[in-house]
Coordinates of C-alpha atoms in Angstrom, one line a residue:
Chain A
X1 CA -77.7 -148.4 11.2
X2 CA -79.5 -146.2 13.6
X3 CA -81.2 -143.1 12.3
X4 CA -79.8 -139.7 13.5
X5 CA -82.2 -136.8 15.3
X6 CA -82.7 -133.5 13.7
X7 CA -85.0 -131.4 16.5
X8 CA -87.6 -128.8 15.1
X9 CA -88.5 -126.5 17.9
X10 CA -91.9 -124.7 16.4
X11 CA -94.0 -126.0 13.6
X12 CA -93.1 -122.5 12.2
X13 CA -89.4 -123.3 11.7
X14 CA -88.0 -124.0 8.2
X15 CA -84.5 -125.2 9.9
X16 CA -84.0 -128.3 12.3
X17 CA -80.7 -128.7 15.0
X18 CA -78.8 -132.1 14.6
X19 CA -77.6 -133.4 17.9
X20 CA -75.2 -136.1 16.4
X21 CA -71.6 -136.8 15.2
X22 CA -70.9 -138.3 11.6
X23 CA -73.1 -136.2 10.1
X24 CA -72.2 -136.3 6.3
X25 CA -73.3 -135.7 2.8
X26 CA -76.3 -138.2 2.4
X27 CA -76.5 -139.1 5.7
X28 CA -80.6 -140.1 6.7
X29 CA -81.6 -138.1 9.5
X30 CA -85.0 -138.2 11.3
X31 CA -86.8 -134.9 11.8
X32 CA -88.6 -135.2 14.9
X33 CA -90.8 -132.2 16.6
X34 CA -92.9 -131.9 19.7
X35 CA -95.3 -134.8 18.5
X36 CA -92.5 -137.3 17.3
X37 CA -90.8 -138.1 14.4
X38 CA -92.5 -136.8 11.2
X39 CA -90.4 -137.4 8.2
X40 CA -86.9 -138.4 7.4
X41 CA -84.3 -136.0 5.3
X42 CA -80.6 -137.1 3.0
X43 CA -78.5 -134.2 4.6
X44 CA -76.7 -132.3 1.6
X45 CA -72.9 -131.5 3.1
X46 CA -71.1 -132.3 6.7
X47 CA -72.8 -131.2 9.4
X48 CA -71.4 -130.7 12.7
X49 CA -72.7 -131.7 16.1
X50 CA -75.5 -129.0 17.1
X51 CA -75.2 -127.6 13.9
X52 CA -78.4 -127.1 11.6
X53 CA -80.4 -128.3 8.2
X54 CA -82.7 -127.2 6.3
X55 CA -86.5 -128.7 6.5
X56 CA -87.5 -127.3 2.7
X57 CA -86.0 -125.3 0.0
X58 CA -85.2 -121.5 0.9
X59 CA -85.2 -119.1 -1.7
X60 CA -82.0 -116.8 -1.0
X61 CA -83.7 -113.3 1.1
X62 CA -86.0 -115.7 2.9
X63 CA -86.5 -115.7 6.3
X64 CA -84.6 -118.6 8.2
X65 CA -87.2 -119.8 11.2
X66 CA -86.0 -121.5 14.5
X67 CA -88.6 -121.6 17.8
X68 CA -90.8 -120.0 15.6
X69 CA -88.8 -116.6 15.3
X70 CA -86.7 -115.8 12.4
X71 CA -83.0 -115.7 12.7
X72 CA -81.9 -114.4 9.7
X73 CA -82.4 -114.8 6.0
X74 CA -80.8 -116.6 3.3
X75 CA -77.8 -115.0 1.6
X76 CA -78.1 -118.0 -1.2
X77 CA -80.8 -120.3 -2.4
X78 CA -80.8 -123.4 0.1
X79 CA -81.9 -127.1 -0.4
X80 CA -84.2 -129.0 1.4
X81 CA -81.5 -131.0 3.7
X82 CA -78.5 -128.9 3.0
X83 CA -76.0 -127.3 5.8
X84 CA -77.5 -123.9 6.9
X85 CA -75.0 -121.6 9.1
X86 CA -72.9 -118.7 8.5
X87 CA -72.2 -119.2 4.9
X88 CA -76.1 -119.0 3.9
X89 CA -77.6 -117.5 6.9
X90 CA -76.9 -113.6 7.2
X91 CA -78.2 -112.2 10.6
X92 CA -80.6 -109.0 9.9
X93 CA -79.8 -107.3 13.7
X94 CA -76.6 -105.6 15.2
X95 CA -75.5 -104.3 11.6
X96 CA -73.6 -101.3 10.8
X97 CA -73.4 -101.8 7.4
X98 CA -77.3 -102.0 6.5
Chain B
X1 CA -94.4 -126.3 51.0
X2 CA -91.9 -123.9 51.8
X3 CA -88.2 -124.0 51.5
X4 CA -85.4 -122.7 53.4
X5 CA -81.8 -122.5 53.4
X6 CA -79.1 -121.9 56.0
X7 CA -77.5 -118.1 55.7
X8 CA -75.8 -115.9 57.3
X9 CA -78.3 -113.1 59.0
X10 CA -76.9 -109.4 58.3
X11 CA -78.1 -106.7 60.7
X12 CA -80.0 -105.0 57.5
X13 CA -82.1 -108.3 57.7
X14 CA -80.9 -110.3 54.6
X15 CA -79.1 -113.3 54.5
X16 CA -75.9 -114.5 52.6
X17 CA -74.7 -117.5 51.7
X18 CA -71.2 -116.2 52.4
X19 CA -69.5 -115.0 54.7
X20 CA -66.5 -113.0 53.1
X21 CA -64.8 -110.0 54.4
X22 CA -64.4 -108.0 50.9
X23 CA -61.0 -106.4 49.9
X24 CA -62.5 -103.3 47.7
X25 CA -59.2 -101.0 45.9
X26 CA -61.1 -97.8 45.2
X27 CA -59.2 -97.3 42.5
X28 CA -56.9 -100.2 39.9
X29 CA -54.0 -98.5 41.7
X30 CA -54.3 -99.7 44.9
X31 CA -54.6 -103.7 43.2
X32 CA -51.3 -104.8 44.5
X33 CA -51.6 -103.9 48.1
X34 CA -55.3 -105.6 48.2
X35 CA -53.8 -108.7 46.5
X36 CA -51.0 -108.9 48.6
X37 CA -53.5 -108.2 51.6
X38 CA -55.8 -110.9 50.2
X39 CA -52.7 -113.8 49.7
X40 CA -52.1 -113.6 53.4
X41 CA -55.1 -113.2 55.0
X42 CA -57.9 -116.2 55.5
X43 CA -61.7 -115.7 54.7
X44 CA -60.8 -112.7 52.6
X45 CA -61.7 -111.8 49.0
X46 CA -60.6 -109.4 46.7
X47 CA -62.6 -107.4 44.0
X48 CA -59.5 -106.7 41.0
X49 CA -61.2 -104.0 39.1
X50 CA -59.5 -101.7 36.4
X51 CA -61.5 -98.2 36.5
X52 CA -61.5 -95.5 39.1
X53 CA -59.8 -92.7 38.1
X54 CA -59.2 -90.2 34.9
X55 CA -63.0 -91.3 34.1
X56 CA -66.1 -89.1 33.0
X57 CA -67.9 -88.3 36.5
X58 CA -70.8 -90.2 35.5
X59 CA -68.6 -93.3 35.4
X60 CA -66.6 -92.3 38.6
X61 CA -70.4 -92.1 40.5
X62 CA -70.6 -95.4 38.8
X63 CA -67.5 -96.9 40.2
X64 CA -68.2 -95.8 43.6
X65 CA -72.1 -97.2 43.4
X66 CA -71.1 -100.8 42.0
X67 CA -68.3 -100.9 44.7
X68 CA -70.3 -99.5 47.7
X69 CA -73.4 -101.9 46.4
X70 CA -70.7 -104.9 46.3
X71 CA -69.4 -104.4 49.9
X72 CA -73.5 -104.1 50.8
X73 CA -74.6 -107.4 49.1
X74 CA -75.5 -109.9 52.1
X75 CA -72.5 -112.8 51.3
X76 CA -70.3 -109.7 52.5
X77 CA -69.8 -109.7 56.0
X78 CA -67.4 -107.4 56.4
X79 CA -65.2 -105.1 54.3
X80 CA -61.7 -103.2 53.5
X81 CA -61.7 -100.7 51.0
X82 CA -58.2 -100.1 49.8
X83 CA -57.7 -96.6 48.5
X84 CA -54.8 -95.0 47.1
X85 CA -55.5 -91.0 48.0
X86 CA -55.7 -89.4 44.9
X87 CA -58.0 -91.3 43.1
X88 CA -61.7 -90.1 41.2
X89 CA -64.1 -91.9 43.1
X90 CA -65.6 -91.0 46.9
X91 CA -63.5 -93.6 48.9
X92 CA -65.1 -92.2 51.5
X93 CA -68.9 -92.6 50.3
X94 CA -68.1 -96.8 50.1
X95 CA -67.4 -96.7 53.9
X96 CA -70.5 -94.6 55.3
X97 CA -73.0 -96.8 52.8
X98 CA -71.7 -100.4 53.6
X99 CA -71.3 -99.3 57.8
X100 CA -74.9 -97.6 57.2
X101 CA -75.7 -101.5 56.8
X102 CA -74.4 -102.3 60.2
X103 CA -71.6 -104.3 59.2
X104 CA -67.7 -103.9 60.3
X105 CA -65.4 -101.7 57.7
X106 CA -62.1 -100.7 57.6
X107 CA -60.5 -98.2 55.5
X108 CA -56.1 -97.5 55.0
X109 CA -54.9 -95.2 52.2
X110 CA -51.9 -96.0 50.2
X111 CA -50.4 -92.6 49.9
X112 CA -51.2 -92.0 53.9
X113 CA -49.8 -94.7 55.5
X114 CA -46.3 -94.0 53.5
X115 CA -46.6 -96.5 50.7
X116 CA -47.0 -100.0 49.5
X117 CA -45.4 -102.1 52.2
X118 CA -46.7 -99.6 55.0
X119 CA -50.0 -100.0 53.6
X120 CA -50.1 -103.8 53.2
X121 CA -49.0 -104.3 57.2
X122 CA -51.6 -101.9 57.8
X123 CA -54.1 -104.0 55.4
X124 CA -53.3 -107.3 56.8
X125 CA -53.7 -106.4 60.0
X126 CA -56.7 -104.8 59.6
X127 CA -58.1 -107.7 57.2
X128 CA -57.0 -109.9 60.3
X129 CA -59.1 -108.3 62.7
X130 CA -62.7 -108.2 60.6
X131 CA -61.9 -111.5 59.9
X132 CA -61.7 -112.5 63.6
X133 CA -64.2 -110.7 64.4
X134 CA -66.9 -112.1 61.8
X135 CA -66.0 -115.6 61.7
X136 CA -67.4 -117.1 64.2
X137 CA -71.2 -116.3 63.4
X138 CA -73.8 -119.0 62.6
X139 CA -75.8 -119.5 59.6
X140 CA -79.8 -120.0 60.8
X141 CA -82.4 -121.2 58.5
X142 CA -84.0 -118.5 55.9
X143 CA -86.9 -118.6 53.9
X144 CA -86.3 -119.4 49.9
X145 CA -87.9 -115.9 50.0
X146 CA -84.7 -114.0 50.7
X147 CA -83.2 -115.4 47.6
X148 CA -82.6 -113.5 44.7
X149 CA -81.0 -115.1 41.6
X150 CA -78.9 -113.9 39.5
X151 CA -78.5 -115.8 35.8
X152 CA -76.2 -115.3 32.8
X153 CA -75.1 -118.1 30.0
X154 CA -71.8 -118.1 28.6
X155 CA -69.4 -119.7 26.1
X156 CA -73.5 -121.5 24.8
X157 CA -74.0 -123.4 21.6
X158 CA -77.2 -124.8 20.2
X159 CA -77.5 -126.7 23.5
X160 CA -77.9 -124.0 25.6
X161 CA -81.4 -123.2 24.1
X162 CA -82.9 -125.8 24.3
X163 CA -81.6 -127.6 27.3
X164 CA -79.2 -125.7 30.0
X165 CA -81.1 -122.3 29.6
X166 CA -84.7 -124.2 30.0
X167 CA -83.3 -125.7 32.9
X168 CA -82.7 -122.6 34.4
X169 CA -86.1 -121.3 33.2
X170 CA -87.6 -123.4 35.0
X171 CA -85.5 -122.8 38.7
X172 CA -85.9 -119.2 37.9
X173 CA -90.4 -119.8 37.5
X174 CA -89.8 -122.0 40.8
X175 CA -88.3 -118.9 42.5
X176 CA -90.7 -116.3 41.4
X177 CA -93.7 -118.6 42.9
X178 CA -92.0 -118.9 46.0
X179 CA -91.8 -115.2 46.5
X180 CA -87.8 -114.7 45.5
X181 CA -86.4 -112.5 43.6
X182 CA -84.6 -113.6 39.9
X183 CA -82.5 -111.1 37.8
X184 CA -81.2 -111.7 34.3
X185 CA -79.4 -109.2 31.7
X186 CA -77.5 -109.5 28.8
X187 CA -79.0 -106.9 26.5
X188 CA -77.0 -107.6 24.1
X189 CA -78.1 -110.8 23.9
X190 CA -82.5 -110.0 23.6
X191 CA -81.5 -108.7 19.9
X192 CA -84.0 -110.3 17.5
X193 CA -86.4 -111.9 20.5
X194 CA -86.5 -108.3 22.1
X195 CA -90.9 -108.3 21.3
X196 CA -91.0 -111.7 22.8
X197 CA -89.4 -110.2 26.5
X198 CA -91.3 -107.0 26.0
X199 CA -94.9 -108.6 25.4
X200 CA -93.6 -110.7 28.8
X201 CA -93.6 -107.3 31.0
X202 CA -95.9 -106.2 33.0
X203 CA -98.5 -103.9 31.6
X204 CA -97.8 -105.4 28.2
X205 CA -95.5 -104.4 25.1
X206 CA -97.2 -100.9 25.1
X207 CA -96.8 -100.0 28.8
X208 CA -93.5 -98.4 30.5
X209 CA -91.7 -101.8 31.1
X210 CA -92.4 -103.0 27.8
X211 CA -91.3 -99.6 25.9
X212 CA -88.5 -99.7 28.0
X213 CA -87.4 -103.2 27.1
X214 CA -87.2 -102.3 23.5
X215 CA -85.4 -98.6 24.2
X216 CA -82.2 -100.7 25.7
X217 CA -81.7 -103.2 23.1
X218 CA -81.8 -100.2 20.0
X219 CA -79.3 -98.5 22.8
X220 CA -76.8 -101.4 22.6
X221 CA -77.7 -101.9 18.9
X222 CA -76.9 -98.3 18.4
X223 CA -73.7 -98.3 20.6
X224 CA -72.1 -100.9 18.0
X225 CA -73.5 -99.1 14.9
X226 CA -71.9 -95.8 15.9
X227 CA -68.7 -97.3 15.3
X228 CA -69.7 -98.1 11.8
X229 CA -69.1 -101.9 12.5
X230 CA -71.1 -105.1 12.1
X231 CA -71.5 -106.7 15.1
X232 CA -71.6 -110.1 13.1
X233 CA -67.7 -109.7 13.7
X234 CA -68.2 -110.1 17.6
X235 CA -71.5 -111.7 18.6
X236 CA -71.8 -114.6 17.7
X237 CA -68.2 -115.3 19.3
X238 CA -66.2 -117.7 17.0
X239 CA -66.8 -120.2 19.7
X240 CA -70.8 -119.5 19.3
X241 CA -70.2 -120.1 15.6
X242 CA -68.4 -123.4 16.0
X243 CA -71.0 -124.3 18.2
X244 CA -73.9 -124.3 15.8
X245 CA -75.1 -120.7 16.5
X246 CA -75.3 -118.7 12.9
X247 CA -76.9 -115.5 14.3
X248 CA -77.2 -113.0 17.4
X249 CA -80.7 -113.3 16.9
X250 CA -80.3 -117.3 17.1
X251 CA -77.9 -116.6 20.4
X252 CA -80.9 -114.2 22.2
X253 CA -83.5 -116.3 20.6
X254 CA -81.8 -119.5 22.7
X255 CA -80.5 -116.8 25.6
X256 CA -83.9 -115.3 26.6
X257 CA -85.2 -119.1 27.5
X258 CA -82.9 -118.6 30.8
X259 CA -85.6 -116.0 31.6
X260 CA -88.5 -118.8 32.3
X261 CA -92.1 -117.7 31.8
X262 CA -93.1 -114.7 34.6
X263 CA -94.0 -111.5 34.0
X264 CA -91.0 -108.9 33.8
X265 CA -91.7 -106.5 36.3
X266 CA -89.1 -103.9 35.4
X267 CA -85.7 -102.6 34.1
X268 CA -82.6 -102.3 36.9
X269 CA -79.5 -99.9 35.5
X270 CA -76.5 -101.3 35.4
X271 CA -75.5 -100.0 39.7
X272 CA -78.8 -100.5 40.6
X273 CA -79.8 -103.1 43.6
X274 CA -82.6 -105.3 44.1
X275 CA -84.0 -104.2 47.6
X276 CA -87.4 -105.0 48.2
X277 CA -88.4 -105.9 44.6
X278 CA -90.1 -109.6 44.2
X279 CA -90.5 -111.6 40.8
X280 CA -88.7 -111.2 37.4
X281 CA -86.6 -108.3 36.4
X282 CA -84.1 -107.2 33.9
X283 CA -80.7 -105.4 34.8
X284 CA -79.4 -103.7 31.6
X285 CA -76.1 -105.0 31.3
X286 CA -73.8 -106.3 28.5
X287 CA -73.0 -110.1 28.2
X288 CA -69.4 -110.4 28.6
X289 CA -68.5 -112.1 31.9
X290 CA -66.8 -109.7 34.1
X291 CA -69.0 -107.3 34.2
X292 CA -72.2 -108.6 34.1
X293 CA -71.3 -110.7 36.9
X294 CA -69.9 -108.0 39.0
X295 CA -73.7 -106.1 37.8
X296 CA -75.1 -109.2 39.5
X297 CA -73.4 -109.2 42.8
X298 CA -73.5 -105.4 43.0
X299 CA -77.5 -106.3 42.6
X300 CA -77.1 -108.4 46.1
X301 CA -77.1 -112.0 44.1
X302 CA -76.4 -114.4 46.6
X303 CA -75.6 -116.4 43.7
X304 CA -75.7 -117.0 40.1
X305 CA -77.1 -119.9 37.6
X306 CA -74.8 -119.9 34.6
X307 CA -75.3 -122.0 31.8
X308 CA -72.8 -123.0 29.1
X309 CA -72.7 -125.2 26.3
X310 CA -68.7 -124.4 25.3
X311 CA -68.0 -124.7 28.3
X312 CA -66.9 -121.5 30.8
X313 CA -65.2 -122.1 33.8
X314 CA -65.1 -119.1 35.9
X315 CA -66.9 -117.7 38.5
X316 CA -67.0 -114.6 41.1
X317 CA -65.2 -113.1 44.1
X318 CA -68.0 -113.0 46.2
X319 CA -71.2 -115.1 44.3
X320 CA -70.9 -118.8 43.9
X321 CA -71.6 -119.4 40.0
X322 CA -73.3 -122.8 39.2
X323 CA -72.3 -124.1 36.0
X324 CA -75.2 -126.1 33.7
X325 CA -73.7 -127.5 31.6
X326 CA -76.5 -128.3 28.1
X327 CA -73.8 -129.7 25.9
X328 CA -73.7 -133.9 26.8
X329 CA -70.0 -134.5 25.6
X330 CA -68.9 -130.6 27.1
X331 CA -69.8 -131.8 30.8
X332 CA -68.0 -134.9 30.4
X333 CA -64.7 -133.0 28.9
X334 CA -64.5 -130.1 31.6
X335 CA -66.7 -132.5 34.5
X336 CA -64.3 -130.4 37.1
X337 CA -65.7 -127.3 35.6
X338 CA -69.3 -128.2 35.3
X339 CA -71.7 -128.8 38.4
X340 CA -74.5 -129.7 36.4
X341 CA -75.5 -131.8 33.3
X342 CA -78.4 -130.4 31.2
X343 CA -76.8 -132.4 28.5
X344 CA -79.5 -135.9 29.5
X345 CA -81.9 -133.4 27.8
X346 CA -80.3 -133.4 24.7
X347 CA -79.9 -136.8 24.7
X348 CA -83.4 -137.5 25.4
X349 CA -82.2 -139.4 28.7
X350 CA -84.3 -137.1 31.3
X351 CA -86.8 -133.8 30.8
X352 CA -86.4 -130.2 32.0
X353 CA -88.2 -130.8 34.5
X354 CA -86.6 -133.3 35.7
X355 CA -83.2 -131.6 35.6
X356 CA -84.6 -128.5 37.1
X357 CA -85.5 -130.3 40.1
X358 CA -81.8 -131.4 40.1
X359 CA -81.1 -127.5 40.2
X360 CA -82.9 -126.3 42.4
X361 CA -82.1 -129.1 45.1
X362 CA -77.9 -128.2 44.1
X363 CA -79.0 -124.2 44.4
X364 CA -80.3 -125.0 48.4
X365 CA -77.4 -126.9 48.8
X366 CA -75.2 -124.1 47.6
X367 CA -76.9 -121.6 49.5
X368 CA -76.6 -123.6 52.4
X369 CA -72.5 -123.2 52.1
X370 CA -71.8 -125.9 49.5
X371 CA -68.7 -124.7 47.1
X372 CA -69.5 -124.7 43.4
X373 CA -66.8 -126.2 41.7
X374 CA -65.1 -122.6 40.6
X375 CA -65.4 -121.4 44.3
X376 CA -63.3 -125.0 45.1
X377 CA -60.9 -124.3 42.2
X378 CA -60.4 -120.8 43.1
X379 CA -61.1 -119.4 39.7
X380 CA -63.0 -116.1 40.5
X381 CA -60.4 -113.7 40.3
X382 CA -61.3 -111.8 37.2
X383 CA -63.8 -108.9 37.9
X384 CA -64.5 -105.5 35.9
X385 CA -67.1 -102.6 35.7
X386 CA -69.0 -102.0 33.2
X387 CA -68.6 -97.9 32.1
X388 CA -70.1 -96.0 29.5
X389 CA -67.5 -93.4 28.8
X390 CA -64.1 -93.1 27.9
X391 CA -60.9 -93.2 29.7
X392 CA -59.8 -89.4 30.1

C-alpha cells in the first residue's frame, strides 16, 4: 500500500500536517520536510485530512511547534504519532480567562 | 519587463478596472430605495451597509470617510449617494469629496423628494443618466504600477498556509518589485506571529512601524478580553477547527504567509486610503468578511486576492475578489466558486511558484475586465463598516 505524507514545515516543529484520507489508528505515514522524507511514524487515533500528529512525545505544558513558531501548548501528555488538535492543544493568545 | 493592464483612466489619474456607477445610502435607511434603484438600472452597484445614524460621532466621521473613500476608489466611475434627510453622517461631505475627484455625482433625499416611490423615480432616473453618460469610455493600457492589491483569506484550513496564502505571497513580492502597491489586514488574525510581521517593518521591530504592529494586535486582543471571554470560542471558527486549525496562533501563523516577504512600510486605519504610498502595508482591520473587504475597497483596491481552504464564495460590490483555492478536493466541490487551484501544491503536482505565475497572469486578466467567478454569479451583495462604538 502506498505510504501516506505527514509535512513538517521547520526543523523546529514537534507536530507534522497529514494531507491524506483514511488516516487511522496504526496507519504508517511518512514524515517528510524540506529535504525529503526522514522517517516514518504508526499514527495513534483517526486523523482527519489536514489535520496534525505528533513528531515526538510532548509532555502536557509543552510548547506545540509548527513553521517553527509555537502554537500552543499541551493540555495532556502526547505520544509520539498521536492526534494533536483541540483536545490536547490549548492556544496561549486571545484569552480572557488567563 | 514591464507589465500593463487595460483600465479605465479617472481624471485624478488612476485607473480602475471597473467601471461602476456606485449607489451609496448615507444612512441603512435609505437601503430600499438604492436597491430598488439598483434592480432597474444597468451598470449600477449598490453598497447595503447597516450603520449611519444614532452612532458615537467618531463612528458617524467614520461612516461618511469609508463611504466618501468608496465612491473615490478608481473602479467607480460615477456615483449616487442615497440619503434619507435626517440621518448622522455629512451626506453632503460624500458629494463634494468624490466630485473633488472629477467624476459625475448625483445626490436625491428620501424625505425631500416626498418618500419612497418619489425618491426611487427620482433615483432611477438619475442612476440612468450617469450611467449614460459614463459608459461609453475606453479602457487604455496602465502600468502594473497603478495597482494596488488588496488580500484577505477566508473560511482557510491547514491548506491555506502552506499553499493558497504562499501563492498569494508570492503575487503580492511580484507587485511590490514592480512598483505597486499591496495591502493586507486582518489583525485579528497576526495574534501569535505578531514579532515575525513587526521584525518585517521597516526600521525594524524597535522603530515606529514595528511598535505599532505590536500596539494593534494587544488592541484587538484587549477588545475581546474586556468582555471577559476566550476568544478560543470564536477564532478559530468551527469551520477553522474542522479544518485542521487547533489555534489562532496556528490560523495567523498560516494567515501572515499571504503577506509575502517585503518590508512593511506602515500601518493604514481602518478609513484610511492608499494614495501615493508604494510597497507593503498593513490596514488595521478585523478578519470577518464584510468589513474588511469594504476597508479594502474604501483603500482604492482595484481588486482583491482571497484565499480559502473551506471554501468562501463571496465577493464585493465594487472589487473583483479572486478566489485561491489551497484545499485540492475544496476546488473541485465549489469549482464554480473557485478561480484558482492552489490545491496542485498540496498534492505535490506543481510549486508556488509555479502557481503564482498562474495568479498573477489571472490578476492582469482580471484587471483587464475579466469577471471573477463571484462578479459572474452576482454574489457581492453583503457589505458592512467596521465601527468601534456602540449603537446609541
Amino acid at each position: 500500500m502506498e505510504l501516506k505524507l505527514a509535512l513538517k514545515v521547520d526543523d523546529l516543529d514537534n507536530v507534522a500536517t497529514i494531507f491524506a484520507n483514511d488516516i487511522t489508528d496504526g496507519t504508517v505515514v511518512e514524515v517528510r520536510d524540506k529535504k525529503g522524507t526522514n522517517e516514518t511514524i504508526a499514527v495513534i487515533g483517526n486523523v482527519p485530512y489536514g489535520h496534525k500528529i505528533a513528531l515526538r512525545d510532548i509532555k502536557k505544558g509543552e510548547r506545540i511547534m509548527k513553521y517553527g513558531e509555537c502554537i500552543g501548548a499541551a493540555s495532556a501528555d502526547i505520544k509520539k504519532g498521536e492526534y494533536v488538535h483541540v483536545h490536547n492543544l490549548e492556544a496561549l493568545r486571545g484569552r480572557g480567562d488567563l | 519587463m514591464s507589465y500593463t493592464f487595460m483600465g479605465y483612466r479617472r481624471p485624478d489619474g488612476r485607473y480602475g478596472a471597473r467601471n461602476l456607477v456606485a449607489v451609496i445610502p448615507s444612512v441603512i435607511c435609505a437601503n430600499d430605495v438604492g436597491q430598488a434603484i439598483c434592480r432597474q438600472v444597468q451598470g449600477t452597484i449598490g453598497y447595503f451597509h447597516h450603520q449611519g445614524c444614532c452612532q458615537l460621532p467618531l463612528d458617524l466621521k467614520r461612516v461618511t470617510d469609508v463611504l466618501s473613500n468608496l465612491g473615490q476608489s478608481p473602479n467607480v466611475g460615477a456615483a449616487l449617494v442615497v440619503s434619507l434627510g435626517c440621518e448622522g453622517t455629512d451626506q453632503n461631505r460624500i458629494v463634494e469629496e468624490i466630485r473633488a475627484t472629477g467624476k459625475p455625482v448625483e445626490i436625491i433625499r428620501i424625505q425631500e423628494l416626498g418618500g419612497t416611490s418619489r425618491a426611487i423615480q427620482a433615483g432611477i432616473d438619475a442612476a440612468q443618466r450617469l450611467v449614460q453618460q459614463i459608459s461609453g469610455l475606453q479602457r487604455e493600457p496602465a502600468d502594473i504600477s497603478n495597482v494596488t492589491m488588496s488580500i484577505k483569506c477566508g473560511a482557510s484550513d491547514t491548506t491555506s498556509g502552506m499553499a493558497s496564502n504562499c501563492v498569494i505571497g508570492y503575487v503580492a513580492d511580484r507587485l511590490v518589485d514592480l512598483g505597486a502597491t499591496v495591502i493586507f489586514g486582518e489583525t485579528t488574525e497576526f495574534l501569535g506571529g505578531e514579532h515575525i510581521l513587526a521584525r518585517r517593518a521597516v526600521g525594524g521591530e524597535n522603530g515606529p512601524v514595528g511598535q505599532k504592529i505590536y500596539e494593534i494586535v494587544d488592541r484587538m486582543e484587549k477588545r475581546a478580553k474586556t468582555v471577559g471571554e476566550d476568544m478560543r470560542g470564536g477564532q478559530p471558527t468551527p469551520g477553522n477547527i474542522a479544518g485542521g486549525l487547533s489555534s489562532i496562533e496556528e490560523k495567523s501563523l498560516g494567515a501572515i504567509m499571504k503577506s509575502g516577504h517585503r518590508p512593511i512600510q506602515g500601518v493604514l486605519e481602518y478609513c484610511d486610503r492608499a494614495d501615493g504610498k508604494k510597497g507593503l502595508w498593513i490596514k488595521d482591520a478585523p478578519g470577518r468578511e464584510p468589513e474588511i473587504l469594504t476597508g479594502m475597497a474604501a483603500t482604492g483596491a482595484q481588486f482583491m486576492m482571497f484565499s480559502t481552504g473551506r471554501g468562501a464564495p463571496q465577493g464585493f460590490p465594487s472589487m473583483p475578489v479572486i478566489k485561491i483555492c489551497g484545499n485540492p478536493n475544496t476546488y473541485e466541490h465549489m469549482i464554480h466558486d473557485m478561480d484558482l487551484n492552489a490545491g496542485l501544491i498540496i498534492n505535490g503536482e506543481k510549486t508556488i511558484e509555479q502557481v503564482g505565475e498562474e495568479a498573477f497572469a489571472l490578476m492582469l486578466e482580471v484587471l483587464s475586465g475579466k469577471m471573477t467567478k463571484n462578479e459572474a454569479l452576482g454574489y457581492y451583495g453583503s457589505m458592512d463598516i467596521f465601527c468601534l462604538g456602540p449603537v446609541i
